[in-house]
Coordinates of N, CA, C and O in Angstrom, one line a residue:
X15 N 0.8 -1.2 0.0 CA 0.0 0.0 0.0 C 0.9 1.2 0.0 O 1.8 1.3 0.8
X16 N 0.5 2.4 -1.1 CA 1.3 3.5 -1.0 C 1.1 4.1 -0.2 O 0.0 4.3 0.4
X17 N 2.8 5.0 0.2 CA 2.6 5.8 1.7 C 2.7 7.3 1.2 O 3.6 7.8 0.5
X18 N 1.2 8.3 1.8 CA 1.4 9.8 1.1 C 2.8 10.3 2.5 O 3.1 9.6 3.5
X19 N 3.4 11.4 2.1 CA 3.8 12.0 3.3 C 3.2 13.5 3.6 O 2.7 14.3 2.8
X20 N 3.3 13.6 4.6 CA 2.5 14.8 4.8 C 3.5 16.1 4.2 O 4.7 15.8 3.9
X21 N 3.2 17.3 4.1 CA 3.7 18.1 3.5 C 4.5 18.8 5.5 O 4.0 18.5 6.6
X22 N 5.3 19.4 5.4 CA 6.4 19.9 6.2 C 5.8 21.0 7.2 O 6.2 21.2 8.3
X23 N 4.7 21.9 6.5 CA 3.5 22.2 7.4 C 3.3 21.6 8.0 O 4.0 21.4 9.0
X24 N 2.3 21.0 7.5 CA 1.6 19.5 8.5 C 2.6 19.0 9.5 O 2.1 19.0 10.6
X25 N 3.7 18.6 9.5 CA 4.0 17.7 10.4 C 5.1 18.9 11.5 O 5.7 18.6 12.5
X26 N 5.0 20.4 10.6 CA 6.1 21.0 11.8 C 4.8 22.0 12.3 O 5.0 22.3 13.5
X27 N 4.0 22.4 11.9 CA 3.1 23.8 12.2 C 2.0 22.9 12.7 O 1.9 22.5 13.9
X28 N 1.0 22.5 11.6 CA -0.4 22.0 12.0 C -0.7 21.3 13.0 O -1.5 21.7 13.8
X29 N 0.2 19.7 13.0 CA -0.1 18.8 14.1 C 0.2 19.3 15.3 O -0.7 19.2 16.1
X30 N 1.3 19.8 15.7 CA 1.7 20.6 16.8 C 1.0 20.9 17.6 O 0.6 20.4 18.7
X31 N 0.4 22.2 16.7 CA -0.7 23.2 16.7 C -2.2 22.3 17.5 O -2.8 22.7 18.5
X32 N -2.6 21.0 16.6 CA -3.5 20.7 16.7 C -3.5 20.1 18.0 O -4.5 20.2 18.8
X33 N -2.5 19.3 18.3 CA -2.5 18.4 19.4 C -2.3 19.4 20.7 O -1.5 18.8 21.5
X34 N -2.7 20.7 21.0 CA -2.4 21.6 21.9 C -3.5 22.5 21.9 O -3.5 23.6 22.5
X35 N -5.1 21.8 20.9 CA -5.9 22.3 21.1 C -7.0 21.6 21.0 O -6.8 20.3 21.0
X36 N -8.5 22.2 21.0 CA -9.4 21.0 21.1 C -10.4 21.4 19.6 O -11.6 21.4 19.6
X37 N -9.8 21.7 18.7 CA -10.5 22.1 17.2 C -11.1 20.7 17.3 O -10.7 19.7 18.0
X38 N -12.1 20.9 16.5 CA -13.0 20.0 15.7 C -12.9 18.4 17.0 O -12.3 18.6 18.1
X39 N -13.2 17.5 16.8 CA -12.6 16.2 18.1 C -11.3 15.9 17.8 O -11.2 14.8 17.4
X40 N -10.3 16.6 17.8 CA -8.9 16.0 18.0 C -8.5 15.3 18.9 O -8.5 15.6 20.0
X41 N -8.1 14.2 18.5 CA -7.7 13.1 20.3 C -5.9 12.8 19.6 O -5.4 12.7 18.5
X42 N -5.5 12.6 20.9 CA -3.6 12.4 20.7 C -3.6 10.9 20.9 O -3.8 10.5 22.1
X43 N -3.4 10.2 19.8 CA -2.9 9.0 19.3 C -2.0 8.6 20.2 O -1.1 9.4 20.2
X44 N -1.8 7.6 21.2 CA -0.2 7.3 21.4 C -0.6 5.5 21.1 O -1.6 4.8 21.3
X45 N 0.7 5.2 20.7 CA 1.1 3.5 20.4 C 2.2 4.0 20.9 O 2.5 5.2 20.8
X46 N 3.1 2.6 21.6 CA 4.2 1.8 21.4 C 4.3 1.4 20.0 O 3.6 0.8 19.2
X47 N 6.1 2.3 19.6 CA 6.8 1.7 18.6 C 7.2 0.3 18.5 O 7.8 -0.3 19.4
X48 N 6.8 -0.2 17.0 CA 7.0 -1.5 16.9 C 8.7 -2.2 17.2 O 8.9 -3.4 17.2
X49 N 9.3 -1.6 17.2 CA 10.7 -1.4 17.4 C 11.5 -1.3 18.4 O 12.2 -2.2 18.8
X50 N 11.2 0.0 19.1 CA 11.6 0.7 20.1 C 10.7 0.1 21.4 O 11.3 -0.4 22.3
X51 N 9.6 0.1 21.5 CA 8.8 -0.2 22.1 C 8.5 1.9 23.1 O 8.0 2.1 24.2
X52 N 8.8 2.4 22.5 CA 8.7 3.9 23.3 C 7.5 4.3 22.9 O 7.2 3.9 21.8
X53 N 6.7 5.0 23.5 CA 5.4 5.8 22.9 C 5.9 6.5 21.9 O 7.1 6.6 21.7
X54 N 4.8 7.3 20.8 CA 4.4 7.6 20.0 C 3.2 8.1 20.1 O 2.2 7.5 20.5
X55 N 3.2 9.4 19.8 CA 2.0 10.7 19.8 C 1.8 11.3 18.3 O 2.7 11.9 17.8
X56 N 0.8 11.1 17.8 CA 0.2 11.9 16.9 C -1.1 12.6 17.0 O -1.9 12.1 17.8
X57 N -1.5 13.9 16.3 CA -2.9 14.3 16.4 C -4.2 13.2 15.3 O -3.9 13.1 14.1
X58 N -5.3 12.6 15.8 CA -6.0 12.0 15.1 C -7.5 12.4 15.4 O -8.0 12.7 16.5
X59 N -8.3 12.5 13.9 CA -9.5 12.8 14.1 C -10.5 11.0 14.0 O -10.5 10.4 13.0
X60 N -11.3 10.4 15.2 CA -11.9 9.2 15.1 C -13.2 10.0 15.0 O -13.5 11.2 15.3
X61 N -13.8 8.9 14.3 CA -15.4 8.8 14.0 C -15.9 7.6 14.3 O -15.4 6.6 14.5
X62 N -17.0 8.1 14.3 CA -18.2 7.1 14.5 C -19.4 7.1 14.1 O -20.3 8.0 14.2
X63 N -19.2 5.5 13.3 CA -20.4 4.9 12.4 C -20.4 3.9 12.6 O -19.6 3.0 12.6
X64 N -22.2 4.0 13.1 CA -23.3 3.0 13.3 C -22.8 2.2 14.7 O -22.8 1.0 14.8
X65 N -22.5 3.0 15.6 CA -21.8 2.4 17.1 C -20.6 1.9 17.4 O -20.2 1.4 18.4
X66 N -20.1 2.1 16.3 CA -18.7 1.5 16.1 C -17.7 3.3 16.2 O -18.3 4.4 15.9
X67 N -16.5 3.2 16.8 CA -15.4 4.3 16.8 C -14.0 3.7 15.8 O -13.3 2.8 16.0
X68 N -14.0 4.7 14.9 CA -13.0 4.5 14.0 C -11.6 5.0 13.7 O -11.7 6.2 13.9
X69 N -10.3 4.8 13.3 CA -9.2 5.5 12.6 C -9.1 5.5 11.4 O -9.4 4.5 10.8
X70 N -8.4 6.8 10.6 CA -8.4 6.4 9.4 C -7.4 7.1 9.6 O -7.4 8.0 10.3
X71 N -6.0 6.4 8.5 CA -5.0 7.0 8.0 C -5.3 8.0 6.6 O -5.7 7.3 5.6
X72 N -5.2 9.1 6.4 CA -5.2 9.8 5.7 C -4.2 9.3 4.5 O -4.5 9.4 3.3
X73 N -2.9 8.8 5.1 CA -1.4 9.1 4.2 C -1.1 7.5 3.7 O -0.3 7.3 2.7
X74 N -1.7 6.7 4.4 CA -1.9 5.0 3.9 C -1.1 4.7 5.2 O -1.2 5.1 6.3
X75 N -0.1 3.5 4.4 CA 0.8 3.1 5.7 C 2.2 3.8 6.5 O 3.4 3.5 6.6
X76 N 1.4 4.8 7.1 CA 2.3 5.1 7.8 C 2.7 4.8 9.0 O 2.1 3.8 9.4
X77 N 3.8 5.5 10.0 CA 4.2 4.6 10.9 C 3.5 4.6 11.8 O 3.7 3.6 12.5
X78 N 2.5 5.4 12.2 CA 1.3 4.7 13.5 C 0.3 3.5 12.7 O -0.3 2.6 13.3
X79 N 0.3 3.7 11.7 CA -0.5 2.4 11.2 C 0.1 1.1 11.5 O -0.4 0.1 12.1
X80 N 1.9 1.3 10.9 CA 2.9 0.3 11.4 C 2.8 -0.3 12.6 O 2.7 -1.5 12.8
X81 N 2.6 0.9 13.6 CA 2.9 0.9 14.8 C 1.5 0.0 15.8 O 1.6 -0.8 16.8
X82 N 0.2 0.5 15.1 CA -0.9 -0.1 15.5 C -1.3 -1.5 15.2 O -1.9 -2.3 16.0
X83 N -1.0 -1.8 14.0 CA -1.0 -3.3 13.9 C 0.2 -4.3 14.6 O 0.0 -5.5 14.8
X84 N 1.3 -3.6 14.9 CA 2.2 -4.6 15.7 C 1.4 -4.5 17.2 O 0.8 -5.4 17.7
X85 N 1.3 -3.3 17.7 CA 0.5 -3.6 18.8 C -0.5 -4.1 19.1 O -0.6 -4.9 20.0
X86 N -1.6 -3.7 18.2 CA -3.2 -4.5 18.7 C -3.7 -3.5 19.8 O -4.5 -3.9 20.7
X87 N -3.5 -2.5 19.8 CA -3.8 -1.3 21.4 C -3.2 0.1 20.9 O -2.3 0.3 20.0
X88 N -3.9 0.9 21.6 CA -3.7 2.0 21.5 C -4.3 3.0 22.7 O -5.2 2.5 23.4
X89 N -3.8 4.5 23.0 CA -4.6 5.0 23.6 C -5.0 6.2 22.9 O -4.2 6.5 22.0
X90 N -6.2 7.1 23.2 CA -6.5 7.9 22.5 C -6.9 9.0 23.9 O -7.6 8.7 24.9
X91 N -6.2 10.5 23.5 CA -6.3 11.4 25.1 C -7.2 12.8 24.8 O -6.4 13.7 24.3
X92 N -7.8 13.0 24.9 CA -8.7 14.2 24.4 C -9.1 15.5 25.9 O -10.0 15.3 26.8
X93 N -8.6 16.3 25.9 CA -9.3 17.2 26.7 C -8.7 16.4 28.7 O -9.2 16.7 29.7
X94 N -7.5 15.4 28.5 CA -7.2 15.9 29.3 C -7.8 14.1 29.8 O -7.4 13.5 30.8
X95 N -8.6 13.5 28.9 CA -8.9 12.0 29.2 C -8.6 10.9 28.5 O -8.9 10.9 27.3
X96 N -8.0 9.9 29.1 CA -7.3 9.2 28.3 C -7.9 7.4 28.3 O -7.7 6.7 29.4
X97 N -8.5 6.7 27.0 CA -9.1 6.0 26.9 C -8.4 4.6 26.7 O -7.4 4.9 26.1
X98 N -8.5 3.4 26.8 CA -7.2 2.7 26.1 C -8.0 1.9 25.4 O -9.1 1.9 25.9
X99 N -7.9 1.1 24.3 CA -8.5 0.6 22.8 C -8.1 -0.7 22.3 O -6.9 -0.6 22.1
X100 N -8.5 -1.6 22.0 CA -8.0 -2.6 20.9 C -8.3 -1.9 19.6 O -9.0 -0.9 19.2
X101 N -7.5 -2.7 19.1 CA -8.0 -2.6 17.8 C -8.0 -4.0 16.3 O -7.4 -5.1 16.3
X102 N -8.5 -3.5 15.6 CA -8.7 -4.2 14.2 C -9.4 -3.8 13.1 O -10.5 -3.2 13.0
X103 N -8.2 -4.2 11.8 CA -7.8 -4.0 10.8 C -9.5 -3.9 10.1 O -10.1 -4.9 10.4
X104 N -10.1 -3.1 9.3 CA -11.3 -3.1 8.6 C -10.7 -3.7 7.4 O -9.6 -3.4 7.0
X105 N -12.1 -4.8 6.6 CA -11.0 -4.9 5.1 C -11.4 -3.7 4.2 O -12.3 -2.9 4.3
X106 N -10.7 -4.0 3.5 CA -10.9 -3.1 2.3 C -12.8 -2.9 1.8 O -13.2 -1.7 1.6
X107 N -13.6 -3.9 1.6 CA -14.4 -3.5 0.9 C -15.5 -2.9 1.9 O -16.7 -2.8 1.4
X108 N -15.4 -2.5 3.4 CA -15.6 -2.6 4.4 C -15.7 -1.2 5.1 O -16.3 -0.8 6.0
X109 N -14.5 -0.7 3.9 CA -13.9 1.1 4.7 C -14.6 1.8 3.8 O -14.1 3.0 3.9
X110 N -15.7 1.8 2.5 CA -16.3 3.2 2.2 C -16.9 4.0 3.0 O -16.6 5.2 3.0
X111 N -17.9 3.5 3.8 CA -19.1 4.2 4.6 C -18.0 5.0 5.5 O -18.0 6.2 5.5
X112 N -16.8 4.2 6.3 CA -16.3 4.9 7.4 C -15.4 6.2 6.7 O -15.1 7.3 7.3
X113 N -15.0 5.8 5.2 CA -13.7 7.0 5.0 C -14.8 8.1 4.5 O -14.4 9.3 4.6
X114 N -16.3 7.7 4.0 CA -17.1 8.5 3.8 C -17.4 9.6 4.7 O -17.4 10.9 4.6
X115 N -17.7 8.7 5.7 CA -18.0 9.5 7.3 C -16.8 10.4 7.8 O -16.8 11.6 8.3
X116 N -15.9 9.6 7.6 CA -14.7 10.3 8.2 C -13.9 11.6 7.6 O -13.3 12.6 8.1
X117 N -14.2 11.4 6.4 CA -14.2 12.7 5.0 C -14.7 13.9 5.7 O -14.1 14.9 6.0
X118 N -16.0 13.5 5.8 CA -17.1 14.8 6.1 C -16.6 15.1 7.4 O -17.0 16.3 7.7
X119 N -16.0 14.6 8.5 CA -15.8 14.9 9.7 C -14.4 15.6 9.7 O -14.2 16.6 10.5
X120 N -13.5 15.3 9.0 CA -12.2 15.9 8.8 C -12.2 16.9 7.6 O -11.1 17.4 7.3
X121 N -12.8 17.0 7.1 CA -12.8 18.3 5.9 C -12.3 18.7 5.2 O -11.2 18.0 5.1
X122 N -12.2 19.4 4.4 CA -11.1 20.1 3.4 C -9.7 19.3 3.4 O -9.3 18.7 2.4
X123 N -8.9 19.6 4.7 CA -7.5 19.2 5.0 C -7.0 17.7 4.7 O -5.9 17.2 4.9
X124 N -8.1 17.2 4.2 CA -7.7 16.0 3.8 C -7.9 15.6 2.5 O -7.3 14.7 2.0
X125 N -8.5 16.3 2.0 CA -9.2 16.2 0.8 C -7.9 16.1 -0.4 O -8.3 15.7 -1.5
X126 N -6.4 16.4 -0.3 CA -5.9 16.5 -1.3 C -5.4 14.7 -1.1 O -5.1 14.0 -2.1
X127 N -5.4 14.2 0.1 CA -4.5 12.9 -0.1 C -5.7 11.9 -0.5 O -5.3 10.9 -1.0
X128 N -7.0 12.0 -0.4 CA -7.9 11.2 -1.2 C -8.2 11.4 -2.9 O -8.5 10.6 -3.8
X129 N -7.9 12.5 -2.9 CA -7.3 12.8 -4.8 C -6.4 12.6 -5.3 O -6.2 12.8 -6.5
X130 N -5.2 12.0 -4.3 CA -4.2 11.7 -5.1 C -4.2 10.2 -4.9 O -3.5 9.6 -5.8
X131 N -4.9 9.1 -3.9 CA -5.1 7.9 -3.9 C -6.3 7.7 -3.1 O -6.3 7.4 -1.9
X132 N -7.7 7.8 -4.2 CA -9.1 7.6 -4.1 C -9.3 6.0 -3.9 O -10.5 5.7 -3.8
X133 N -8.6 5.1 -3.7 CA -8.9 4.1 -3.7 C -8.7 3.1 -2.2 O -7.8 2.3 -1.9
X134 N -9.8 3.3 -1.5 CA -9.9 2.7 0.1 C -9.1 1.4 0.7 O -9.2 0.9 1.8
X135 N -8.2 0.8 -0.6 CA -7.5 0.0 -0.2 C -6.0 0.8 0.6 O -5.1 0.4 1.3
X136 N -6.3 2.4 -0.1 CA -4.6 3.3 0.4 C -5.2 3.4 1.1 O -6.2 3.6 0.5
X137 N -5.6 3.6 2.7 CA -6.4 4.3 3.5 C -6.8 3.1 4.4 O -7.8 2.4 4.3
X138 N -5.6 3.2 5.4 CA -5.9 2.0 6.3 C -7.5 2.3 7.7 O -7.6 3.5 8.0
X139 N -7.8 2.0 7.9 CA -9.2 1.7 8.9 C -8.7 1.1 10.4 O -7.6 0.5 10.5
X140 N -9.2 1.2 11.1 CA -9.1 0.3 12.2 C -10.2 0.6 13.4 O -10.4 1.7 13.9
X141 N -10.8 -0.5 13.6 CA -12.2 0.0 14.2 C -11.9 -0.4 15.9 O -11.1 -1.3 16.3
X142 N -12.5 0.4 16.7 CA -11.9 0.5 18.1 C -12.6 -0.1 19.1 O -13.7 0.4 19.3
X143 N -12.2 -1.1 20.0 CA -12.8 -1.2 20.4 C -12.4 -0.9 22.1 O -11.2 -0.8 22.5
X144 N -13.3 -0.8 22.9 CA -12.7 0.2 24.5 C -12.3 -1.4 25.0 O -12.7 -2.6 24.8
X145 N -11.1 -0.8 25.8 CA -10.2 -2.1 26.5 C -11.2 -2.4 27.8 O -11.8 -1.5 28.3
X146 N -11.3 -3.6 28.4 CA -12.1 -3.7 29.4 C -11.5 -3.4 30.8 O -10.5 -4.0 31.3
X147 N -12.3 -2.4 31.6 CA -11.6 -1.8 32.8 C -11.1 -3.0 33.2 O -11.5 -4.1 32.8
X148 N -9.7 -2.7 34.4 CA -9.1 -3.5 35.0 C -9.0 -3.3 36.5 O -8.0 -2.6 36.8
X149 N -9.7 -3.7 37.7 CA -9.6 -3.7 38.5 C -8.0 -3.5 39.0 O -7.0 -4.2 38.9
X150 N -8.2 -2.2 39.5 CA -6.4 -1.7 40.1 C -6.8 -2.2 42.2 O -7.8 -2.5 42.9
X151 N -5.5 -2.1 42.4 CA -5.5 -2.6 43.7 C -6.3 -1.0 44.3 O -6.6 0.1 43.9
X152 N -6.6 -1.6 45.7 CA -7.7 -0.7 46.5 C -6.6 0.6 47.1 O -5.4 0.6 46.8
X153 N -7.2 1.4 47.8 CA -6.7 2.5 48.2 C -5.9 1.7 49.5 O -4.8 2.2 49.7
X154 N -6.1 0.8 50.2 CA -5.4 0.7 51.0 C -4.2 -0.5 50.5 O -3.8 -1.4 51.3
X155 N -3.8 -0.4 49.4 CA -2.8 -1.0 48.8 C -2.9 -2.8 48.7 O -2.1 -3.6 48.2
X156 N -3.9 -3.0 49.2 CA -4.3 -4.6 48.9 C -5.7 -4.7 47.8 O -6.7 -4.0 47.9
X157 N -5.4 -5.7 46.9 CA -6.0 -6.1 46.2 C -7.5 -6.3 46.6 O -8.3 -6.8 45.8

């Protein structure tokens, strides 16, 4: 799958910018590097269609996509709250309705990397699902 890159805006002014505000639903991405195993933060817009919460890569396989399929998890932090996620891969004939939805929710700013690869196989998906709480030990330090 081809990978767009973002233009040098985007990745020195915009995202920055974005992940230090709460425009439109912006939530901060973080994965463990498939590599490194270190976090990884990017700005990401999820949607949601038909009860389902979604990702879409704008640029195809890039490295949080990389990054999201070696892990299987992710967290997503918005306004200060921070959710944690499974996830999985949508197939291809699977991701119109969501890049449709996700189109109209992210706007303009995206619009040039779907004109240059209109085809929903470039444009990875991954549908989210909430991790199930996990009983933390009690206030008085026993389980």
């Amino acid at each position: 799958m081809p990978r767009l890159r973002p233009t040098a805006l985007t990745t020195r002014v915009f995202n920055p910018l974005v992940r230090r505000t709460t425009w439109w639903d912006v939530h901060t991405l973080e994965v463990a590097g498939r590599r490194s195993g270190r976090p990884h933060r990017m700005p990401v817009v999820p949607v949601d269609v038909a009860g389902h919460r979604y990702l879409v890569s704008p640029y195809g396989d890039s490295d949080w996509v990389h990054n999201v399929r070696a892990a299987g998890r992710l967290t997503l932090t918005q306004r200060g709250r921070t959710t944690a996620w499974t996830t999985v891969e949508v197939p291809v004939d699977q991701r119109p309705a969501v890049l449709r939805a996700w189109r109209r929710k992210a706007g303009w700013t995206v619009g040039v990397y779907f004109r240059k690869r209109p085809d929903p196989a470039d444009h990875p998906v991954f549908r989210l699902t909430p991790e199930e709480s996990r009983p933390g030990p009690s206030a008085t330090g026993r389980a």
